[in-house]
Short mmCIF file of C-alpha atoms (C1' of nucleotides) in Angstrom, two decimals:
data_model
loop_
_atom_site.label_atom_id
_atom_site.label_comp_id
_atom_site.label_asym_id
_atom_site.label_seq_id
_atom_site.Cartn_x
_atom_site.Cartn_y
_atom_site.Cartn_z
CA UNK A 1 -192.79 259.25 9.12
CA UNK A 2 -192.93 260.15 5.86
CA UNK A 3 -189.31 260.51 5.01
CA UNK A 4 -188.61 257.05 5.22
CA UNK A 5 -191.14 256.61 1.97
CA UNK A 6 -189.77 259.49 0.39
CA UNK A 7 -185.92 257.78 1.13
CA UNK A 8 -187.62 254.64 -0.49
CA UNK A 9 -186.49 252.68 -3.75
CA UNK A 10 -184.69 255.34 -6.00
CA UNK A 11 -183.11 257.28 -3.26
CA UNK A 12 -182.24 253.96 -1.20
CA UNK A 13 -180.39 252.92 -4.21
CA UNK A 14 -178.58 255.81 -4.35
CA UNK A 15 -177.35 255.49 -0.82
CA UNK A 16 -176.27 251.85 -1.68
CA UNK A 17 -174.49 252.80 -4.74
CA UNK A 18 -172.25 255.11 -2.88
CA UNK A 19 -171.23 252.27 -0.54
CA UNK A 20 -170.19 250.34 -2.91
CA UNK A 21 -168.42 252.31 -4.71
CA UNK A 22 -166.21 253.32 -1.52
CA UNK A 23 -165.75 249.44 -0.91
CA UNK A 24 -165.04 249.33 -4.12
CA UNK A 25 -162.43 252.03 -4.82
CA UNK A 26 -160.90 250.87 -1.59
CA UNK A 27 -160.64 247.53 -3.07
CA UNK A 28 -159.17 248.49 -6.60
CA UNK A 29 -156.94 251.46 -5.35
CA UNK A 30 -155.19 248.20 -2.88
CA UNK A 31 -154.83 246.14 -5.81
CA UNK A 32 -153.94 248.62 -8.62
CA UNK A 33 -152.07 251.48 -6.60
CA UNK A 34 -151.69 254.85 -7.45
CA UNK A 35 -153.03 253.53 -10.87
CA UNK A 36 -155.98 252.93 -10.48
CA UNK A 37 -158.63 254.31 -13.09
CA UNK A 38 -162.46 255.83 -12.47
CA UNK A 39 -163.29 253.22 -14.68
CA UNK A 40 -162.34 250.30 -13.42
CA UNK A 41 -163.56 251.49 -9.93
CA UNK A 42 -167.13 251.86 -11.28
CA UNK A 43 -166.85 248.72 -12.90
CA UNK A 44 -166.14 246.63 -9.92
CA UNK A 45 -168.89 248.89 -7.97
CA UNK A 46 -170.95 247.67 -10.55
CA UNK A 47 -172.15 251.21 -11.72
CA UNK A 48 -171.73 253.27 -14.19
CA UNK A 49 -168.98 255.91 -15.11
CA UNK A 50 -172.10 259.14 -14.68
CA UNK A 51 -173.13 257.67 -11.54
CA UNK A 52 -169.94 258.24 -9.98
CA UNK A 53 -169.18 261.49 -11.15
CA UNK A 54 -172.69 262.55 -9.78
CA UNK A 55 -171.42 261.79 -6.45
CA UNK A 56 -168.07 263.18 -6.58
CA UNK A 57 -167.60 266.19 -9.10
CA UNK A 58 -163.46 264.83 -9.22
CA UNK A 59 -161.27 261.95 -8.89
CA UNK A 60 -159.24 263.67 -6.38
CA UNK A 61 -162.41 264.44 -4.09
CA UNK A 62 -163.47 260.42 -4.02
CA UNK A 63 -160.25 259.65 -2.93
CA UNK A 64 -159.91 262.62 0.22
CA UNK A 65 -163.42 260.98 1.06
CA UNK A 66 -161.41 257.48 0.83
CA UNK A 67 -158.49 258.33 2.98
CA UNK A 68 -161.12 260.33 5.70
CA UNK A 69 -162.51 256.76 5.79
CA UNK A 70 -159.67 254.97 6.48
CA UNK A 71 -157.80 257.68 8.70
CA UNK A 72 -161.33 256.85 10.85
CA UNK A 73 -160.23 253.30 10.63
CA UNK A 74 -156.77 253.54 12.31
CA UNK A 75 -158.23 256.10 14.78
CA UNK A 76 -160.64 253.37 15.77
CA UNK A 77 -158.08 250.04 15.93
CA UNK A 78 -156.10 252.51 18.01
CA UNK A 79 -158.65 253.63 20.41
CA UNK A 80 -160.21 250.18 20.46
CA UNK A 81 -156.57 248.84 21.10
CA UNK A 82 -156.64 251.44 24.18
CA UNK A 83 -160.06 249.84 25.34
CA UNK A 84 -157.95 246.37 26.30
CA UNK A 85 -157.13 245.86 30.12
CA UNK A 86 -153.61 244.43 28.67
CA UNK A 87 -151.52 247.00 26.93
CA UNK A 88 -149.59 244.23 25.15
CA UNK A 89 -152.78 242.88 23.72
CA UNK A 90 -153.72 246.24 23.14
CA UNK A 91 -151.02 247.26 20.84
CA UNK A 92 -151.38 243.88 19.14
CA UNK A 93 -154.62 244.29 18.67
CA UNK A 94 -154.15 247.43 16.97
CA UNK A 95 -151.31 246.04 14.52
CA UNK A 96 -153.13 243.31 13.70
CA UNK A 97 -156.52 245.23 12.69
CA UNK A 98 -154.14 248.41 10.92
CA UNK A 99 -152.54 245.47 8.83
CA UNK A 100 -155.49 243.84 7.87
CA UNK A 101 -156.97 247.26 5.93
CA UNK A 102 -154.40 246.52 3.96
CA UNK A 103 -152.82 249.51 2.39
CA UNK A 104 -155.93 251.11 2.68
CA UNK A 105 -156.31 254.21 0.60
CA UNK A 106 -154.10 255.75 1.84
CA UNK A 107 -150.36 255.47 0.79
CA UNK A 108 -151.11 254.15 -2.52
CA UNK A 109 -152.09 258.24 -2.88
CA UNK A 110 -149.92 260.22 -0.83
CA UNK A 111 -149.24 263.22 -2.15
CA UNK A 112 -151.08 262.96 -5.33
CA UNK A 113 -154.55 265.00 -3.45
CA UNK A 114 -154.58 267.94 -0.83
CA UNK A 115 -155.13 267.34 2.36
CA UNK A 116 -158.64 268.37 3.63
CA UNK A 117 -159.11 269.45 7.37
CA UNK A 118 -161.12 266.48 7.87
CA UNK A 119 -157.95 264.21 6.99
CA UNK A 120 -155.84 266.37 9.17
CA UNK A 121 -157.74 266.46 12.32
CA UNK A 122 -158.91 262.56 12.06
CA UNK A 123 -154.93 261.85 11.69
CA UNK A 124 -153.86 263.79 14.65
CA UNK A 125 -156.84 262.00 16.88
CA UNK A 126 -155.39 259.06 15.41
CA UNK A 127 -151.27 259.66 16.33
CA UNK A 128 -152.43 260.63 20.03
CA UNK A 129 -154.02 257.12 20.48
CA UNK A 130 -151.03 255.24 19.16
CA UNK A 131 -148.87 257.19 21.09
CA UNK A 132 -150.58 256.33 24.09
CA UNK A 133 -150.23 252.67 23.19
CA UNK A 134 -146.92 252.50 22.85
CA UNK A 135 -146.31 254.76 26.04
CA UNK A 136 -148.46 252.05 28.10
CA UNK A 137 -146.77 248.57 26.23
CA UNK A 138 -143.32 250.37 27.14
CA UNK A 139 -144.18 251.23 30.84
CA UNK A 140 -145.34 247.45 31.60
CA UNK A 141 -142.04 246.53 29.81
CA UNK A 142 -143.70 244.47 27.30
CA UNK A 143 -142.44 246.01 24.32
CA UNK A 144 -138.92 246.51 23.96
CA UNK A 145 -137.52 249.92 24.67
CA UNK A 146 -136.21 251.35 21.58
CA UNK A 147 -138.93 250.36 18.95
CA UNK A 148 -140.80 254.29 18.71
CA UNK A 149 -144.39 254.58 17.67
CA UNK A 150 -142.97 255.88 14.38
CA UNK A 151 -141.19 252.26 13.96
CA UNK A 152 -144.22 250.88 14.88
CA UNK A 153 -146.44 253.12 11.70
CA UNK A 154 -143.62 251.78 9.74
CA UNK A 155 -143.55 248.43 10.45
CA UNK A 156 -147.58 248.55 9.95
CA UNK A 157 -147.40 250.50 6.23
CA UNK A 158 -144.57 247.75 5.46
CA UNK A 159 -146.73 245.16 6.06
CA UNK A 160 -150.17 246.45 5.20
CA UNK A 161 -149.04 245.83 1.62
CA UNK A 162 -149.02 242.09 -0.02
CA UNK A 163 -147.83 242.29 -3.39
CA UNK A 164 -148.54 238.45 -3.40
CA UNK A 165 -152.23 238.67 -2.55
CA UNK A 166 -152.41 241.75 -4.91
CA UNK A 167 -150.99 239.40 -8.16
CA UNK A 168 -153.43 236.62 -7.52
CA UNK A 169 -156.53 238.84 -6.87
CA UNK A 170 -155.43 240.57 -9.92
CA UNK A 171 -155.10 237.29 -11.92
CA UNK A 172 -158.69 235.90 -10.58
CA UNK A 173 -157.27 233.59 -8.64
CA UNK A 174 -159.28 233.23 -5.04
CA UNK A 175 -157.68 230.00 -3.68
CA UNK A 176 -153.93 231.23 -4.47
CA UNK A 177 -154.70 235.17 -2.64
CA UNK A 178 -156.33 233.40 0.33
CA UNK A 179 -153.31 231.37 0.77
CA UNK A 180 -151.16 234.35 0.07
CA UNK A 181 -153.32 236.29 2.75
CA UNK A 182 -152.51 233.77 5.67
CA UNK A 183 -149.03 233.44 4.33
CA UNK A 184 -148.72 237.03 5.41
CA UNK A 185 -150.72 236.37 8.95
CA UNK A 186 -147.84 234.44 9.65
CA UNK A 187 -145.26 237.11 9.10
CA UNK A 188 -147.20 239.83 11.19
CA UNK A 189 -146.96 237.34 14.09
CA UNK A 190 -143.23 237.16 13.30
CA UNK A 191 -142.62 240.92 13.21
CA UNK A 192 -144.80 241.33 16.37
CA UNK A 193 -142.66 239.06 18.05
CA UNK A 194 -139.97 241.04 17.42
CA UNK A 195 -140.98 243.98 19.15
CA UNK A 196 -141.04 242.07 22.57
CA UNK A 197 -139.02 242.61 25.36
CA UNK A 198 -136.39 241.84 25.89
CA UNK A 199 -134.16 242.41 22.32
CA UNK A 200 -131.29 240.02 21.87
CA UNK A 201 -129.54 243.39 20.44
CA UNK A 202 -130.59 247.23 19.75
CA UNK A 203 -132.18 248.70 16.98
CA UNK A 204 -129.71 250.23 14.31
CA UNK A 205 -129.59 253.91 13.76
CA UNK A 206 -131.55 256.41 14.73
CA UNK A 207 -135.10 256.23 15.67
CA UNK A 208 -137.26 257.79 12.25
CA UNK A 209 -138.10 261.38 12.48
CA UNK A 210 -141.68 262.63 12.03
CA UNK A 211 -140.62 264.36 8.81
CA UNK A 212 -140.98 261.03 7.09
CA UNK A 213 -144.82 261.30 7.69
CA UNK A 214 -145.81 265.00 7.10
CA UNK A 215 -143.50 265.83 3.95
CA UNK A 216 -144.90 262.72 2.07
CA UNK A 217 -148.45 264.48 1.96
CA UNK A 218 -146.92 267.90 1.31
CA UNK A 219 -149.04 267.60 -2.24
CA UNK A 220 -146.21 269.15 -5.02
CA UNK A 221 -147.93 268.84 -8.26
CA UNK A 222 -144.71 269.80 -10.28
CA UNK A 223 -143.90 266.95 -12.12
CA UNK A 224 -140.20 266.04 -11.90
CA UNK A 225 -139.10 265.26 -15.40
CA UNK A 226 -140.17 268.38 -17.58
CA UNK B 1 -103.05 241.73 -28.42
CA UNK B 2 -104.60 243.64 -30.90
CA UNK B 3 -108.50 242.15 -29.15
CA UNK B 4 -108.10 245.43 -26.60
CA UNK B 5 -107.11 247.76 -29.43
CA UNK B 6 -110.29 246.98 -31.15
CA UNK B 7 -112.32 247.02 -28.57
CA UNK B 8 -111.44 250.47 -27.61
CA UNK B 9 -113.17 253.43 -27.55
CA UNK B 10 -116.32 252.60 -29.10
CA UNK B 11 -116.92 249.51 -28.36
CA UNK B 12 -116.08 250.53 -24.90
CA UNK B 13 -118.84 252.85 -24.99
CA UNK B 14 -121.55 250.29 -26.02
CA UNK B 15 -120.34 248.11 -23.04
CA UNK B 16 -120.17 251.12 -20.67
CA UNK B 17 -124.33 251.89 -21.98
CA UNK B 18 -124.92 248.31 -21.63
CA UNK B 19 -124.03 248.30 -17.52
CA UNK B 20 -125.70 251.63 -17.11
CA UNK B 21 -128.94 250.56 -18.87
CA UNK B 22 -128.87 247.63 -16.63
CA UNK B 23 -128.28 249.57 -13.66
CA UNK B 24 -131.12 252.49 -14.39
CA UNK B 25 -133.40 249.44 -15.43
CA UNK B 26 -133.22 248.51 -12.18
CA UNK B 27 -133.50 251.35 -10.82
CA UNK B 28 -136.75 252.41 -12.30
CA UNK B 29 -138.41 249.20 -11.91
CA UNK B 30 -137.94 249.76 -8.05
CA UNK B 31 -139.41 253.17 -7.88
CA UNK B 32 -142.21 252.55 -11.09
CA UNK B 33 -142.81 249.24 -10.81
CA UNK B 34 -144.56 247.43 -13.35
CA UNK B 35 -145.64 250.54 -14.97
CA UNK B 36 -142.18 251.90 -16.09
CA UNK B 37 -141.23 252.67 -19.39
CA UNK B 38 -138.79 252.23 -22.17
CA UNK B 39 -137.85 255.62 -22.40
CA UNK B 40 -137.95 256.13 -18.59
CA UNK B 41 -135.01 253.73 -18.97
CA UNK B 42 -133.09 254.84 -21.27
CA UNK B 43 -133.35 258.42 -20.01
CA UNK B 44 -132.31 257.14 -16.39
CA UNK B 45 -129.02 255.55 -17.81
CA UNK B 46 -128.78 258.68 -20.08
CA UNK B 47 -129.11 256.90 -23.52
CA UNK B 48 -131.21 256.90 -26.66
CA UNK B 49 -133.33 254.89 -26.64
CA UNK B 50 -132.37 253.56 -30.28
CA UNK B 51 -129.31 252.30 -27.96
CA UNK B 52 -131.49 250.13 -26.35
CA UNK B 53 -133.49 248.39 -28.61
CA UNK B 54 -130.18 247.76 -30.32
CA UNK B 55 -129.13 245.92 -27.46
CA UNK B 56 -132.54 244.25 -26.72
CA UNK B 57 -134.74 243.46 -29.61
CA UNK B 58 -138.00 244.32 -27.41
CA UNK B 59 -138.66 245.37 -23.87
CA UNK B 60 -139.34 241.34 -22.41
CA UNK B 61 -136.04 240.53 -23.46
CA UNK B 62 -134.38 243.41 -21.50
CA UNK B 63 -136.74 241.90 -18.66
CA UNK B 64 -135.74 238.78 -18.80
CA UNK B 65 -132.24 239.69 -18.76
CA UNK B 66 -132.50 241.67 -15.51
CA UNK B 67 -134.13 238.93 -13.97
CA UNK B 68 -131.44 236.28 -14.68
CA UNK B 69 -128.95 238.87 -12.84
CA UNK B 70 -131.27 239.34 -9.93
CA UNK B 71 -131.80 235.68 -9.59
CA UNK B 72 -128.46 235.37 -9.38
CA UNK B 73 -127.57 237.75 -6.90
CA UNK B 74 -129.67 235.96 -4.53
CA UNK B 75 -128.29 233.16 -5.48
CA UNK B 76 -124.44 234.23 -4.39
CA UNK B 77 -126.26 235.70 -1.23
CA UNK B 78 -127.26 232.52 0.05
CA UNK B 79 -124.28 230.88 -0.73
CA UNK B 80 -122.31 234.05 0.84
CA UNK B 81 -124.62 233.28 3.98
CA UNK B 82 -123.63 229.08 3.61
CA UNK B 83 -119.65 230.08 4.03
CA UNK B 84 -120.32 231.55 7.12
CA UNK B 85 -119.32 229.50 10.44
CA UNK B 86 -122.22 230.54 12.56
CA UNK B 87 -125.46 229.46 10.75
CA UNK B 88 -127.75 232.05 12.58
CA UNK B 89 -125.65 234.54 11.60
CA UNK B 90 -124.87 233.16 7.67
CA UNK B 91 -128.93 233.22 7.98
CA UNK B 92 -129.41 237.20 8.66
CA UNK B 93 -126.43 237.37 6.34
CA UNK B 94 -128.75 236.37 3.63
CA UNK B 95 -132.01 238.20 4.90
CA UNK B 96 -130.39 241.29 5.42
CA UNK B 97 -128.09 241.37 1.76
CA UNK B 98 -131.98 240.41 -0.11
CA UNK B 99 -133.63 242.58 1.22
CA UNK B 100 -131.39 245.21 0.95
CA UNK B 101 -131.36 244.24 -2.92
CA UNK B 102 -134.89 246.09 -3.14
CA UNK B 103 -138.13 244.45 -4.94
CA UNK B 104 -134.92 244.34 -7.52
CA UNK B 105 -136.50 243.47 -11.05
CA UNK B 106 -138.27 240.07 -9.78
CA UNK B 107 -141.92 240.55 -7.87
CA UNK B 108 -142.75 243.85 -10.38
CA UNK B 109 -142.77 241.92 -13.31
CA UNK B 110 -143.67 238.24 -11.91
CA UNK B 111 -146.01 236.36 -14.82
CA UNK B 112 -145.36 239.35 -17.20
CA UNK B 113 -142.80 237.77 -18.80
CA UNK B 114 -141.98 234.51 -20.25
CA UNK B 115 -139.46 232.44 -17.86
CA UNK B 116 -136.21 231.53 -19.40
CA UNK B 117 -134.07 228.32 -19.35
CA UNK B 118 -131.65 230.04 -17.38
CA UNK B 119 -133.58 231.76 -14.86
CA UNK B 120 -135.39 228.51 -14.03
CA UNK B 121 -131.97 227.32 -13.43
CA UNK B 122 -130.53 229.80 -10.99
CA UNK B 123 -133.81 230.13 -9.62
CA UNK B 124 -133.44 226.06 -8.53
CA UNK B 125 -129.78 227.04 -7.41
CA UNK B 126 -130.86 229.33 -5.20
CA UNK B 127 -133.59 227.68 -3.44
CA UNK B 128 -131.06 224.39 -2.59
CA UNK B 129 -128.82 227.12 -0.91
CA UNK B 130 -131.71 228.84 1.24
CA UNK B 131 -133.02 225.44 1.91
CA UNK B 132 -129.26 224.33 3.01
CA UNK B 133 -129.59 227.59 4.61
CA UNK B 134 -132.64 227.04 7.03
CA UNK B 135 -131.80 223.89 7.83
CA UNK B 136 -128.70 224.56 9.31
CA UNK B 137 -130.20 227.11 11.39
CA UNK B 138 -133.48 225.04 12.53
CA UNK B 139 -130.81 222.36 13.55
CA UNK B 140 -128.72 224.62 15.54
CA UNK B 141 -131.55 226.24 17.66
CA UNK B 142 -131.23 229.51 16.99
CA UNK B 143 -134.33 229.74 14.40
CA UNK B 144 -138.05 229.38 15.64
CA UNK B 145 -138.74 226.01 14.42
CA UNK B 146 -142.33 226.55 13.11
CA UNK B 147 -140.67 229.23 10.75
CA UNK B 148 -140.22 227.42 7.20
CA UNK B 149 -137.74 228.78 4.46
CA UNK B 150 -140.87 229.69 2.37
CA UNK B 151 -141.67 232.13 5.31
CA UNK B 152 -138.88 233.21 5.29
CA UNK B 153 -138.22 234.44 1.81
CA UNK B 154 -141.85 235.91 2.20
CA UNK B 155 -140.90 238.15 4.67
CA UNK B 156 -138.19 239.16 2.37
CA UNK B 157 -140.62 240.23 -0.57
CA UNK B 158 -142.73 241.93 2.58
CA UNK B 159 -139.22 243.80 3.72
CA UNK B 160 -137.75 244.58 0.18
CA UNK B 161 -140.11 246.90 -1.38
CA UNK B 162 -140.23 250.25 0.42
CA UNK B 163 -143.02 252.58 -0.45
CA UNK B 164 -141.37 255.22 1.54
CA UNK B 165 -138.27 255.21 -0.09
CA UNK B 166 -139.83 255.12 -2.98
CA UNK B 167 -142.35 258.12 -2.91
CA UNK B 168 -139.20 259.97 -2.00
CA UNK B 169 -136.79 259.41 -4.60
CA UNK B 170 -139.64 259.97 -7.38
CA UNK B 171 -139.98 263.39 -5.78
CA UNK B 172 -136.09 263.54 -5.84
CA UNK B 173 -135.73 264.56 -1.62
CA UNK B 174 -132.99 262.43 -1.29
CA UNK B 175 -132.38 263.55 2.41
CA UNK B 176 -135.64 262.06 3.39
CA UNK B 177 -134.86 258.82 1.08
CA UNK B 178 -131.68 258.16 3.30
CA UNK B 179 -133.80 258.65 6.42
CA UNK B 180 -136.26 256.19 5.04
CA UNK B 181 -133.66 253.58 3.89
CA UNK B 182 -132.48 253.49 7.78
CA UNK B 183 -136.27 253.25 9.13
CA UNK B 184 -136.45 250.42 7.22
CA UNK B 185 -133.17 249.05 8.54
CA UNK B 186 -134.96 248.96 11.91
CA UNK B 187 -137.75 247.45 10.84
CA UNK B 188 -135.40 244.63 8.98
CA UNK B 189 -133.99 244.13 12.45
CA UNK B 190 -137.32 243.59 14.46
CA UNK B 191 -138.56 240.69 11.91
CA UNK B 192 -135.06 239.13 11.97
CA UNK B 193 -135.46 238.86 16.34
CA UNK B 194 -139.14 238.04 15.85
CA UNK B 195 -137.47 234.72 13.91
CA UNK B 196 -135.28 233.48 16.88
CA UNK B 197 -136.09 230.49 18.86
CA UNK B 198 -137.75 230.75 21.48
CA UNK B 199 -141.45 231.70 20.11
CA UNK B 200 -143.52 233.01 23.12
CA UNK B 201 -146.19 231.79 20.97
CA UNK B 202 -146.40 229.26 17.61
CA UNK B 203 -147.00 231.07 14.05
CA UNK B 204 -151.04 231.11 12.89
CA UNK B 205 -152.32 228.89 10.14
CA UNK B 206 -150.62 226.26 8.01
CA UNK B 207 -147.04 226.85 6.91
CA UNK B 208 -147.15 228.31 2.79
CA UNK B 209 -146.78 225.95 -0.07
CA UNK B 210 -144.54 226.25 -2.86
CA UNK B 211 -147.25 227.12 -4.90
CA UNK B 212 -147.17 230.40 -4.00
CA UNK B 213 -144.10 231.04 -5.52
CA UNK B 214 -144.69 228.92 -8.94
CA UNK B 215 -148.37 229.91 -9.96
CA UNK B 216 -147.35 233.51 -9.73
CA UNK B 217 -144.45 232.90 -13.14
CA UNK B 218 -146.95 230.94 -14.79
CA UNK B 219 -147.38 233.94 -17.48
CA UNK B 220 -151.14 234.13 -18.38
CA UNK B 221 -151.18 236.73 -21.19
CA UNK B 222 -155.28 237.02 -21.35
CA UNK B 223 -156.47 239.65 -19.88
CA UNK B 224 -158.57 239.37 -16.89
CA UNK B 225 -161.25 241.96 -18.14
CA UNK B 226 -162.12 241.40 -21.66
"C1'" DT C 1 -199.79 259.42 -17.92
"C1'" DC C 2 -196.41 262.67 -16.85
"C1'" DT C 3 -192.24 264.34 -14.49
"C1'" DA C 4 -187.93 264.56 -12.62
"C1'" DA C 5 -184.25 262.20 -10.42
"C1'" DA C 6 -181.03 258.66 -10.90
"C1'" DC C 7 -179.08 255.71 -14.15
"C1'" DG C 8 -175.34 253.56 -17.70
"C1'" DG C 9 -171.95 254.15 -20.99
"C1'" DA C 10 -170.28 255.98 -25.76
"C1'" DG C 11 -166.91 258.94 -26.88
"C1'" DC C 12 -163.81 263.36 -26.60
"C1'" DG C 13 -159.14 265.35 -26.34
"C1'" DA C 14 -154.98 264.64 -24.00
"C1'" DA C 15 -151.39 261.83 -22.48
"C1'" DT C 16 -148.55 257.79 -22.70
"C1'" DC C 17 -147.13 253.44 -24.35
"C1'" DG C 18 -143.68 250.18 -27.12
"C1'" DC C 19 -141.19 250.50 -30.99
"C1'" DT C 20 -139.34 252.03 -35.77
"C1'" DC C 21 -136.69 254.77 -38.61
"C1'" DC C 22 -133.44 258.03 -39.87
"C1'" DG C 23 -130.06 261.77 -39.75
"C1'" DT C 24 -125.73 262.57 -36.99
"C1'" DT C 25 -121.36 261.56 -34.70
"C1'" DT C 26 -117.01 259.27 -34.37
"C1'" DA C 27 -113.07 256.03 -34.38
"C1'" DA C 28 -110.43 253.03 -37.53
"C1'" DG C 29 -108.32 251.97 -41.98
"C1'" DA C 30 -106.71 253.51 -46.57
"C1'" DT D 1 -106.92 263.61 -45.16
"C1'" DC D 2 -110.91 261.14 -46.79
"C1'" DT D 3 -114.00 257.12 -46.50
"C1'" DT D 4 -116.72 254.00 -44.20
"C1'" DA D 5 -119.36 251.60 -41.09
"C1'" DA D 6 -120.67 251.00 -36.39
"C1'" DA D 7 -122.83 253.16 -32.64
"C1'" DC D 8 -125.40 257.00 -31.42
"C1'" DG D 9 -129.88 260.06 -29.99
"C1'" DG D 10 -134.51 261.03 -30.47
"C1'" DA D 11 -138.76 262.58 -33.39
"C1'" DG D 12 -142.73 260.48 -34.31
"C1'" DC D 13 -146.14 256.43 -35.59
"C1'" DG D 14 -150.23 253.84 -34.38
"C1'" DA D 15 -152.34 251.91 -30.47
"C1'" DT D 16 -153.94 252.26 -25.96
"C1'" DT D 17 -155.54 254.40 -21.78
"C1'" DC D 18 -156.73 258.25 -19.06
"C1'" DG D 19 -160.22 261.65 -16.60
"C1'" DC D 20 -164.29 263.48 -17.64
"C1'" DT D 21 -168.62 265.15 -20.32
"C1'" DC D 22 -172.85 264.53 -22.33
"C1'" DC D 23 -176.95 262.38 -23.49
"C1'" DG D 24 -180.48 258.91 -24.22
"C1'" DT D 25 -182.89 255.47 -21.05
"C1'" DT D 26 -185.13 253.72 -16.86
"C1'" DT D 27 -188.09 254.13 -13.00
"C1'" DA D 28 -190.57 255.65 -8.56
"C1'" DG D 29 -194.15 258.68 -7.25
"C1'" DA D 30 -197.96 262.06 -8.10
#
DNA sequence: TCTAAACGGAGCGAATCGCTCCGTTTAAGA
DNA sequence: TCTTAAACGGAGCGATTCGCTCCGTTTAGA
């Protein structure tokens, strides 16, 4: 057919451009946080400054396309973590992946953009799956009782971060953030082991309300300190 | 003596600054991280900032001097956690009193500034005590033995920094800071079970070398992009 | 050869940085 | 009461960095 001649060369490249400068924003919004600049994300796409702004008429629109992305993500560890015969490996599964994005793009920006539907419907697919996770790992008494799927989000977006592997990507060294990135492999498997049942002794304080999740995006673009 | 006469009033108030500069320094570096600012400082303790470059000749020094205290409070930690009989419990003594410390003024600022003779000191003191530390732990069974003290004072840079916590006091909702500050409690307590013996399973990869910890101070002032 | 789409990046105004410099306040001594 | 000097607060300097625009160049296809 023709279209795939008229979707040749120029247009292909076009298509690859935008790829990489998702990976690549992903990449740089991990290392820099909320600090990131349109600059240095085209840089490290290897594009320039126009091209990006061709493709996405704000900063604030590449990242909403950046968290829809990685709101997909999650959705997909949890569903795939659903897919598992085992709920236990199921929910580890789904840690384990969720951890890996790192912090994603996601809270390195919460509550800097406005939430699009997109983000909000992807997010709720996303809460129903983990839910159901941690419904199933309690029922087969795997996981202890009185860890919530909240504590579980938590426990993920504590983790997801590695300041260590950050500072060594950040300083060119590769050798140094690998070893900081299985370093951290070996903490996951700690904290995961700490969800089994049975616990020596119960969680402290209340289990964490949802409010700690939805206010954080409520977008207030007031800036404290007038 | 005539010493407290003299030192009344106004020299009372440079002291008083002194502590509360040290105290919003702190502060700020948790929430900004390495991004804060001199005046973000001085506003926080509620001082000129003329007041503070009196003090400290340039912003590194003021660094530096934070860091010295916050090596030394995990220093006393770790020795707190050494006086206890029981060493599992002198153990979470120390785990839960760093992390609850914050990122304090150490990992934002780690190979920004030039290391001092005297944080290189307490920095050695307090390794011998969380070394003493682990050790009398692995010994008594209670702590996974594949879990080394480097581990463990990873997962206490994973624990310390709370994003949540932070997002929320920047916005001021102190409410939903509290709530996050107990969430994290939670999660505190899960890693500290996942690190009692028995393991169901051993920890992934090779245990983390020391490395880690030094490369990251070695200050490298070039810039990675030029 | 010509055209139009996609490209890269210099540079604009605004914001922010670390830090200096100076006019003001205040407690102690004459 | 007046003088003095130490401690104060903060306006503002030059440098840097930001998001974004604008324009000259490159290149695939007719």
């Amino acid at each position: 057919m023709g279209t795939d001649k008229r979707r040749a060369s120029r247009q292909a490249e076009a298509e690859r451009n935008d790829q990489a400068l998702l990976a690549a924003a992903r990449e740089v919004l991990a290392i820099d946080g909320a600090h990131a600049s349109v600059a240095s994300i085209a840089a490290a796409a290897g594009v320039g400054i126009g091209s990006l702004y061709r493709r996405y008429r704000t900063k604030e629109e590449l990242y909403q396309r950046l968290c829809e992305i990685a709101l997909d993500d999650y959705a997909r560890a949890a569903e795939e973590g659903l897919a598992h015969g085992d709920p236990w490996e199921g929910l580890v599964h789904y840690i384990t992946t969720a951890v890996s994005f790192g912090p994603g793009s996601l809270a390195p920006i919460a509550g800097t953009i406005e939430i699009t539907a997109e983000m909000a419907e992807k997010n709720e697919r996303s809460d129903r799956a983990v839910e159901m996770l941690v419904g199933r790992a309690h029922r087969c008494g795997a996981l202890r009782n009185d860890a919530t799927a909240l504590d579980i989000s938590l426990l993920i977006e504590q983790l997801a971060k590695s300041p260590l592997d950050d500072h060594f990507k950040r300083q060119q060294m590769a050798a140094l953030a690998q070893a900081a990135r299985t370093a951290r492999e070996r903490i996951v498997a700690i904290a995961i082991q700490g969800l089994r049942a049975p616990a020596h002794q119960p969680l402290p304080g209340d289990p964490p309300g949802y409010e700690l999740f939805s206010e954080r995006w409520a977008s207030r673009h007031d800036n404290p300190s007038p």
